[in-house]
mmCIF file of C-alpha atoms in Angstrom:
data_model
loop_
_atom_site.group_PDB
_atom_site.id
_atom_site.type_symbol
_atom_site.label_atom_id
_atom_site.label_comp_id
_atom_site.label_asym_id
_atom_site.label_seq_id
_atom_site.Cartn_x
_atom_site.Cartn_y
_atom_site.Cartn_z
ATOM 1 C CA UNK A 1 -3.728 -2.688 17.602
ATOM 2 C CA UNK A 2 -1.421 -4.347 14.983
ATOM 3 C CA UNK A 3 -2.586 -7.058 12.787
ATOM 4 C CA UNK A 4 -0.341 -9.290 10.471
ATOM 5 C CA UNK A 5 -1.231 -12.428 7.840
ATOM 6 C CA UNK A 6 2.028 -14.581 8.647
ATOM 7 C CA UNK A 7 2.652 -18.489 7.732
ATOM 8 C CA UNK A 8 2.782 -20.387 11.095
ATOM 9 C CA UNK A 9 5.962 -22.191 11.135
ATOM 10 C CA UNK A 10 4.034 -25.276 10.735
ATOM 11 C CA UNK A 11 3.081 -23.944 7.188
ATOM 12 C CA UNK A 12 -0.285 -23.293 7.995
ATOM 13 C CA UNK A 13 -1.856 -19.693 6.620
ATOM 14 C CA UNK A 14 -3.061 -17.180 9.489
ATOM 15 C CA UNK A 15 -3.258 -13.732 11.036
ATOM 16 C CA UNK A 16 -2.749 -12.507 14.507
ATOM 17 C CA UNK A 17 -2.061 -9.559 16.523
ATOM 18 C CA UNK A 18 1.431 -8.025 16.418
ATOM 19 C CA UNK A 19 2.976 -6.940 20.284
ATOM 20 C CA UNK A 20 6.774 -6.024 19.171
ATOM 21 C CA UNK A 21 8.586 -9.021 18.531
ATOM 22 C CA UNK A 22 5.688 -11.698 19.487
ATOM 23 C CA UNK A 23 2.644 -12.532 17.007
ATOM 24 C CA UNK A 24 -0.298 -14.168 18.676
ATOM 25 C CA UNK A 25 -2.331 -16.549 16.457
ATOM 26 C CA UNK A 26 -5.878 -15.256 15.829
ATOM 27 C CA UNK A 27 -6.880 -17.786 13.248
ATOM 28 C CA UNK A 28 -9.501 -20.164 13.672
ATOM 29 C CA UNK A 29 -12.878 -18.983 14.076
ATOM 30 C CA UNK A 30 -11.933 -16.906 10.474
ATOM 31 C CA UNK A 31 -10.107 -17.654 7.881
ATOM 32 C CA UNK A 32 -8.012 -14.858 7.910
ATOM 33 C CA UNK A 33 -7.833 -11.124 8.161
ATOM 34 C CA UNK A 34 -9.835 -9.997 5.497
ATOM 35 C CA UNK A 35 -12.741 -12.080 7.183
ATOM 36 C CA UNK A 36 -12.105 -11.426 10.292
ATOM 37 C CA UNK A 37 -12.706 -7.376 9.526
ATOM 38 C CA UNK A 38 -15.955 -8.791 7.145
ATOM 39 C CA UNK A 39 -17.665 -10.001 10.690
ATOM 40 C CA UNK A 40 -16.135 -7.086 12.426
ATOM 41 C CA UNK A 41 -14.870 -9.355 14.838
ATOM 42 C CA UNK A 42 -11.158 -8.508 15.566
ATOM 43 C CA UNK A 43 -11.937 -6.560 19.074
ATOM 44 C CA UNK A 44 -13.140 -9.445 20.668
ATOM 45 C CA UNK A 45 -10.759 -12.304 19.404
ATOM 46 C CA UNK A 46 -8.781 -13.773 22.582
ATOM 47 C CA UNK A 47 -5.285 -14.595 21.654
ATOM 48 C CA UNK A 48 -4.157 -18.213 20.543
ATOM 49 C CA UNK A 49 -0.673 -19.738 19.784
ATOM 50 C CA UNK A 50 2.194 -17.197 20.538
ATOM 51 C CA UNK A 51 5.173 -17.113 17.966
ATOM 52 C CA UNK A 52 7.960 -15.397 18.116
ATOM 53 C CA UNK A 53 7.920 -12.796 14.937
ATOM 54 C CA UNK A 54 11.460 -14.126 13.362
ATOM 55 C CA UNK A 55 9.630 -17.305 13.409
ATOM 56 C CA UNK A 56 6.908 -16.636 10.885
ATOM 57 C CA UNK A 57 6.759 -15.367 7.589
ATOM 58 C CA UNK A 58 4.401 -12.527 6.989
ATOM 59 C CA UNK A 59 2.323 -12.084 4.423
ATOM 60 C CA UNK A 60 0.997 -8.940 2.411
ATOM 61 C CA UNK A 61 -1.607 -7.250 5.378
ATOM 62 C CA UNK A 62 -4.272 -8.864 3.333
ATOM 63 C CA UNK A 63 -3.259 -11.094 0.974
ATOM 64 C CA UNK A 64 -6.452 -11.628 -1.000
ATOM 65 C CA UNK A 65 -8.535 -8.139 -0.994
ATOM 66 C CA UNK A 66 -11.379 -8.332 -3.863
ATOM 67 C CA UNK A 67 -10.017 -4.825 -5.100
ATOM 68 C CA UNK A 68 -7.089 -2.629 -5.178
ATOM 69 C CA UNK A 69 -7.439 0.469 -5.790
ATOM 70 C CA UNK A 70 -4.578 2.991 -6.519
ATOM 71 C CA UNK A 71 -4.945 7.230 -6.459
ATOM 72 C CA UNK A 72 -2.261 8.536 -8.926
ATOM 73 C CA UNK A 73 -1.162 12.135 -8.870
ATOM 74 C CA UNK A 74 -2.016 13.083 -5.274
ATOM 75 C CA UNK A 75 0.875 15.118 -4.312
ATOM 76 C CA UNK A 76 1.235 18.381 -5.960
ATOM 77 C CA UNK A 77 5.318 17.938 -5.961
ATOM 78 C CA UNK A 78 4.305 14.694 -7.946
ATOM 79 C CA UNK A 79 2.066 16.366 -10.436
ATOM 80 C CA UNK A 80 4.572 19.222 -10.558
ATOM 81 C CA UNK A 81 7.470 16.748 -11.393
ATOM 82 C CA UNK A 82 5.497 14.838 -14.099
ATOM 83 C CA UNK A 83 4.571 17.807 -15.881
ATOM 84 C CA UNK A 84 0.840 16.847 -16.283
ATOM 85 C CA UNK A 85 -2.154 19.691 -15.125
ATOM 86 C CA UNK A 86 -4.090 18.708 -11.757
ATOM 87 C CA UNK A 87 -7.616 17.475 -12.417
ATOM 88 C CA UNK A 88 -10.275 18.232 -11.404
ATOM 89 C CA UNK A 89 -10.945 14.357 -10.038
ATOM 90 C CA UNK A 90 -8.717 11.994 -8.461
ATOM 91 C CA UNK A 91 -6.631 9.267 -11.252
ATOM 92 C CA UNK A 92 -7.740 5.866 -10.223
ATOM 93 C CA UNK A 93 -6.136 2.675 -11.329
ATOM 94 C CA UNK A 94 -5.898 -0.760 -10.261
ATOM 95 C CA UNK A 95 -3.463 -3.312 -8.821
ATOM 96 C CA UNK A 96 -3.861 -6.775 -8.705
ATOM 97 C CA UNK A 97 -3.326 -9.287 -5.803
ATOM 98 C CA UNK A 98 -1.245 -11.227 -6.875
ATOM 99 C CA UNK A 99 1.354 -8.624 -7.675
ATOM 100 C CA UNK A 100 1.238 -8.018 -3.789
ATOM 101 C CA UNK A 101 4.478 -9.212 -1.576
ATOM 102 C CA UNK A 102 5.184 -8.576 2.064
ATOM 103 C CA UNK A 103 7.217 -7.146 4.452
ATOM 104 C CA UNK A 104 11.179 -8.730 3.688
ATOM 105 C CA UNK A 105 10.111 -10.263 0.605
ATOM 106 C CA UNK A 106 11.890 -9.491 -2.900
ATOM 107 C CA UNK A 107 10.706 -6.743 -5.095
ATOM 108 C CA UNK A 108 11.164 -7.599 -8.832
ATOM 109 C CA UNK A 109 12.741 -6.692 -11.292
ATOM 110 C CA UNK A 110 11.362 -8.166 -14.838
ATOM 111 C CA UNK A 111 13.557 -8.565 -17.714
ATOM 112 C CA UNK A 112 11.689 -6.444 -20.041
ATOM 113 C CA UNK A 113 12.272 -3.357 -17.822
ATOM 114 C CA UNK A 114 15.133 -0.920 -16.727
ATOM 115 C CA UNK A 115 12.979 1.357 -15.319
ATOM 116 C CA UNK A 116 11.734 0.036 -11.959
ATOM 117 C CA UNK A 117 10.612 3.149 -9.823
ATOM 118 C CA UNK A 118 9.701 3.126 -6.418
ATOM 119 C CA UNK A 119 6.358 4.841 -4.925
ATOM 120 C CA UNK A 120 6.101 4.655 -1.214
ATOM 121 C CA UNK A 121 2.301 5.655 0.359
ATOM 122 C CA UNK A 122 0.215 4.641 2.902
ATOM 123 C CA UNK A 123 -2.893 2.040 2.123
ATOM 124 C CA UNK A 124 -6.018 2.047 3.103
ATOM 125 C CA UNK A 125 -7.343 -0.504 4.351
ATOM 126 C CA UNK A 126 -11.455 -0.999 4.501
ATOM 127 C CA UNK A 127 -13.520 -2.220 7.646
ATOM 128 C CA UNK A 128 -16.979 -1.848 6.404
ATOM 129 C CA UNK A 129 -18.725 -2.127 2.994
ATOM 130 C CA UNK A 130 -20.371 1.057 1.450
ATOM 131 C CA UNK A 131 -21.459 2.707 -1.541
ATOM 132 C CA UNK A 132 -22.028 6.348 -2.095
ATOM 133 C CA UNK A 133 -19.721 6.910 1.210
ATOM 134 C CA UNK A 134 -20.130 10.566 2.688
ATOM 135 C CA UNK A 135 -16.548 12.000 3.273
ATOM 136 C CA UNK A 136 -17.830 12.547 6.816
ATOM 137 C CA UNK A 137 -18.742 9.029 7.321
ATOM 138 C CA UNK A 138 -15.631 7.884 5.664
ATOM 139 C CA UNK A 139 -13.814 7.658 8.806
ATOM 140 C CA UNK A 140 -15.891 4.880 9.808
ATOM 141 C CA UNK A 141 -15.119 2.532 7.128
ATOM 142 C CA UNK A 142 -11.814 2.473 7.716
ATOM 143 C CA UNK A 143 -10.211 -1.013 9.433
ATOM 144 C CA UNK A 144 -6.951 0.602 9.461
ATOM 145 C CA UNK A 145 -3.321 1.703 7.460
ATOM 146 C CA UNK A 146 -0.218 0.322 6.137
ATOM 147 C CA UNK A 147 2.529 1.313 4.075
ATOM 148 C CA UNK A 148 2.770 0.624 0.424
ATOM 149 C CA UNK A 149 5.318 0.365 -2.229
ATOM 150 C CA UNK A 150 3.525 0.600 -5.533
ATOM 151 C CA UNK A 151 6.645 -0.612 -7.900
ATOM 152 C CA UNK A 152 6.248 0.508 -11.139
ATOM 153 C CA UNK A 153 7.629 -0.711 -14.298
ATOM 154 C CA UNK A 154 7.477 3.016 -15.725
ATOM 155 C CA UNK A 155 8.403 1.990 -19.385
ATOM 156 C CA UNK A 156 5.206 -0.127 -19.733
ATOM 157 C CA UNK A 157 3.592 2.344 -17.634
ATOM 158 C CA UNK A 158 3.794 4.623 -20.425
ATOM 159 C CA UNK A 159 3.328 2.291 -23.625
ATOM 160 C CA UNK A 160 -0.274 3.995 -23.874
ATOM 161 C CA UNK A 161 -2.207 6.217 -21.624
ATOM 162 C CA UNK A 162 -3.683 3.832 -18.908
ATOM 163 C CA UNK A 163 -1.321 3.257 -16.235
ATOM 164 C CA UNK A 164 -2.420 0.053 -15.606
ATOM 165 C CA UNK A 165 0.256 -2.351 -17.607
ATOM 166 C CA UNK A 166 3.185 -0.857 -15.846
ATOM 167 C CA UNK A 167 1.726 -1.198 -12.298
ATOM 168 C CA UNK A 168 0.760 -4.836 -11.249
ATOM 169 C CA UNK A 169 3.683 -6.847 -12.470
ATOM 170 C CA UNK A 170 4.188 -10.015 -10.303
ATOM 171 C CA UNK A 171 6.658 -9.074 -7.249
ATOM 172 C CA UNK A 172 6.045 -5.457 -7.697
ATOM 173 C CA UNK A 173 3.934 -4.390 -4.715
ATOM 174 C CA UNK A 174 4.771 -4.169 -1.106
ATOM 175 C CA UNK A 175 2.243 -4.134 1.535
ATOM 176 C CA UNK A 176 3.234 -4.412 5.421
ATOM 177 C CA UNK A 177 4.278 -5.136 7.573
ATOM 178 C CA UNK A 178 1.345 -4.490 9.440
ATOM 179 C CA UNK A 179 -2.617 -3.379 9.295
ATOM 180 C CA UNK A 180 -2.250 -0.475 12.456
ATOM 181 C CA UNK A 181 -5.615 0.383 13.638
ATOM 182 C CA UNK A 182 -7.124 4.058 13.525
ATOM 183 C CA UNK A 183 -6.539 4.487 17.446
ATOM 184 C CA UNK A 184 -3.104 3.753 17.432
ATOM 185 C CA UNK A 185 -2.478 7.358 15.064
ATOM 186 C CA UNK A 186 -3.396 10.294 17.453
ATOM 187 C CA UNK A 187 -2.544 12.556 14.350
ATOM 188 C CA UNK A 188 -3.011 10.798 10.514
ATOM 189 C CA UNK A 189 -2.059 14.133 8.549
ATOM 190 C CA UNK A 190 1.276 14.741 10.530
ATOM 191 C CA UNK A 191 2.470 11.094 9.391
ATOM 192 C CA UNK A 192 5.466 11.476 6.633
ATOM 193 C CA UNK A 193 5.785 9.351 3.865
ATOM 194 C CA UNK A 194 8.758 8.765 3.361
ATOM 195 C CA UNK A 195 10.898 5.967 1.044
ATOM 196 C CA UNK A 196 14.542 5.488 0.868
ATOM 197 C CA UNK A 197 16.691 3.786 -1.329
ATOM 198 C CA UNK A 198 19.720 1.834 0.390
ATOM 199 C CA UNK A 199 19.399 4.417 3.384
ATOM 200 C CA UNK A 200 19.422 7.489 0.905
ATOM 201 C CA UNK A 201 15.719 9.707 1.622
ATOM 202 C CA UNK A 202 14.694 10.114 -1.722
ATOM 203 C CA UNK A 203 10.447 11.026 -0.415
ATOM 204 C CA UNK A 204 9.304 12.723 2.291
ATOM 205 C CA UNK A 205 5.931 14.688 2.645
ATOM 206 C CA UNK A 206 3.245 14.457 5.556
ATOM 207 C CA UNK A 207 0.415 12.690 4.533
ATOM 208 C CA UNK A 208 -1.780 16.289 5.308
ATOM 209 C CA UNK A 209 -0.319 17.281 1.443
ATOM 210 C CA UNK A 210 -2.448 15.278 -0.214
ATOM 211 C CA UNK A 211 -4.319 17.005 -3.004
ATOM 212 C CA UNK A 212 -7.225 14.885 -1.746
ATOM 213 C CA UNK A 213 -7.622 13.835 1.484
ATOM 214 C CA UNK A 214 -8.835 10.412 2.516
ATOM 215 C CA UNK A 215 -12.429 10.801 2.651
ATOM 216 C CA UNK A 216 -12.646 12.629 -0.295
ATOM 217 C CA UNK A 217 -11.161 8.900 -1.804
ATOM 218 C CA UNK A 218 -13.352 7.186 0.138
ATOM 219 C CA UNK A 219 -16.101 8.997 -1.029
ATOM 220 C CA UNK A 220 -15.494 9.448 -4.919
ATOM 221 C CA UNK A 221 -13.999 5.401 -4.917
ATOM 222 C CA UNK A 222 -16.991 4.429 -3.427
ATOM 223 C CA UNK A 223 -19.692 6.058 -5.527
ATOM 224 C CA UNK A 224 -18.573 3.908 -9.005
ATOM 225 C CA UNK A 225 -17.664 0.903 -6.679
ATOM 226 C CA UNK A 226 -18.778 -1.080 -3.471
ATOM 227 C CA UNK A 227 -16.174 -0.980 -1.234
ATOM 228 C CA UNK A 228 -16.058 -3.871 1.134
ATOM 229 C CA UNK A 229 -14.043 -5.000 4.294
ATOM 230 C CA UNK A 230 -10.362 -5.701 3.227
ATOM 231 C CA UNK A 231 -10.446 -4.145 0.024
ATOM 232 C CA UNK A 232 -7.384 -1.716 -0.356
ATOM 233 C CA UNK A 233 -6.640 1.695 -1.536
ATOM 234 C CA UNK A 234 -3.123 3.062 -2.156
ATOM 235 C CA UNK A 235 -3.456 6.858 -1.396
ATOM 236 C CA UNK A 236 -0.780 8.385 -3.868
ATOM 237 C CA UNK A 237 2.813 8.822 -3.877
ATOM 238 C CA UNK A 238 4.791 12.056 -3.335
ATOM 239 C CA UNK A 239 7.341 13.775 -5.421
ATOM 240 C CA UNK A 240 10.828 12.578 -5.486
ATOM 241 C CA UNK A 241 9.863 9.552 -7.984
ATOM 242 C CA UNK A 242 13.169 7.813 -9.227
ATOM 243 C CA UNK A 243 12.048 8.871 -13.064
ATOM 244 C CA UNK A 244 11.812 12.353 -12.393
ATOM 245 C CA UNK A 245 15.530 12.874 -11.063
ATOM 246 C CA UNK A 246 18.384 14.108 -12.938
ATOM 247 C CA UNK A 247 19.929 11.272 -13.664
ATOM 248 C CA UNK A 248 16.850 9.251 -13.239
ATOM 249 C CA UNK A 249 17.111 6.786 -10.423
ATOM 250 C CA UNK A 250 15.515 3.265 -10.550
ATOM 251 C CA UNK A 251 15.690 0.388 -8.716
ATOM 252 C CA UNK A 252 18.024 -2.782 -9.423
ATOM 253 C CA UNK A 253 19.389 -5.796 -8.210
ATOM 254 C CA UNK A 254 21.198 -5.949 -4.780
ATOM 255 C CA UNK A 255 19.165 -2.521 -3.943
ATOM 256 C CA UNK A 256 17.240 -1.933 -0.610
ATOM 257 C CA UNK A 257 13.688 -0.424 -0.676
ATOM 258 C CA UNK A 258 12.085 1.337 2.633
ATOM 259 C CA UNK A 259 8.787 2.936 3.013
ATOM 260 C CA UNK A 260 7.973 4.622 6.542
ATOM 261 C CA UNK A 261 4.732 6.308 7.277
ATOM 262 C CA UNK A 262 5.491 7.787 10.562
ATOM 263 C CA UNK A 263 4.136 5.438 13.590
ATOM 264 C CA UNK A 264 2.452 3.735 11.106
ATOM 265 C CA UNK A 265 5.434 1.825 10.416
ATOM 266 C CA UNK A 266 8.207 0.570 8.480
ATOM 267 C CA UNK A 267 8.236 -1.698 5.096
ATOM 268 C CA UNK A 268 11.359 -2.686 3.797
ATOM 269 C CA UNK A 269 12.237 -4.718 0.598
ATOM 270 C CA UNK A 270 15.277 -5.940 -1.388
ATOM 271 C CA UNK A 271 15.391 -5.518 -5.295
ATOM 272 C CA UNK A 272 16.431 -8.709 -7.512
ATOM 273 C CA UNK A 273 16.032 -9.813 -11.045
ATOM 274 C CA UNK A 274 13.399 -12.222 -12.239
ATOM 275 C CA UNK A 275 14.776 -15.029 -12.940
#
């Protein structure tokens, strides 16, 4: 299944299930997505109100997840291009929500930055809380995927050591277009990550590169935090980073951002200013 937050075009917040072009309503009972996964009750929802897909406007998969929580350096053509060692532990860092936008809406651009780099990766998406997660229960947590664009304002990324104040700028994170349930992937690891900029491939790696694999973030996130339905993890980005290339290549206004991950899905952005 496919699962989108979307405004009804009567203004009205909502989620629903995703069948190509048509989006049927799902809303009622829950108040949105994120609850709906809470009381584990998407399998069972009947489907409401049927809108046409051009006729909504989507939202981030979940628009308000309690955490987000980001895995830096998990590609070793990443770590490679940075120049920094491999740990022995996964980077964590943290977005917040309301730096989140969705499928077709603007990434931004802020004023006090020239150096606007994109990271595609696939999210994670949580279906049931935990703490102290075995990686070989991990799988079961899991409500589902979606690609990611973690924007990142790299010149405030590196003011001081923590990533943190060049990575959840309003405008800066793409999420969508859809949550894609685990039985709709026959094969997660052979899903490419892959972003381009205005049409040009600029990342591509199958998701089996990681440095480590998803349980092993389920597991190591969830033994300093609860994780609980709808909260989000961004997996890590590959090499190819706009910063890294010679000449560096950032993003900027009139620019067009896409982040596939295989069947997964499609997320595509335009760049402007803030204004």
């Amino acid at each position: 299944m496919r699962y989108v937050s979307f405004t009804r075009p009567d203004g009205k917040a909502s989620f629903g299930r995703l069948d190509g072009q048509t989006v049927y309503d799902l809303g009622g009972a829950h108040a949105s997505l994120k609850a709906a996964i809470a009381a584990d009750a998407l399998a069972s929802l009947a489907d409401g109100e049927a809108f046409a897909l051009d006729a909504v406007k989507l939202l981030p998969v979940i628009p308000d997840p309690d955490k987000i929580l980001c895995v830096g350096l998990n590609y070793a053509t990443h770590v490679a291009e940075t120049g920094r060692e491999q740990k022995e532990h996964p980077a964590i860092f943290t977005r917040y929500a309301d730096s989140l936008i969705a499928e077709g809406d603007a990434m931004v651009r802020p004023p006090e930055s020239v150096r606007f780099d994109y990271e595609g990766e696939v999210a994670i998406v949580i279906g049931k809380k935990g703490r102290r997660i075995a990686p070989e229960n991990a799988w079961d947590h899991i409500a589902g995927y979606a690609p990611f664009n973690d924007g990142s304002i790299r010149d405030w990324q590196r003011h001081n050591i923590q990533f943190t104040p060049g990575k959840t700028w309003p405008g800066t994170g793409g999420f969508g277009p859809a949550l894609v349930t685990p039985d709709e992937i026959a094969d997660l690891g052979a899903q490419r990550v892959q972003t381009r900029l205005n049409g040009e491939l600029v990342q591509d790696q199958p998701i089996s590169d990681m440095i480590w694999d998803i349980p092993t973030i389920i597991a190591y996130c969830s033994t300093f935090t609860d994780l609980n339905p709808g909260d989000v993890i961004a997996t890590g980005t590959p090499g190819g980073v706009g910063d890294k290339r010679k000449p560096a290549l950032y993003m900027k206004a009139g620019d067009v951002v896409e982040i596939s991950v295989g069947v997964i899905g499609t997320l595509t952005n335009p760049v402007i200013d803030e204004v």
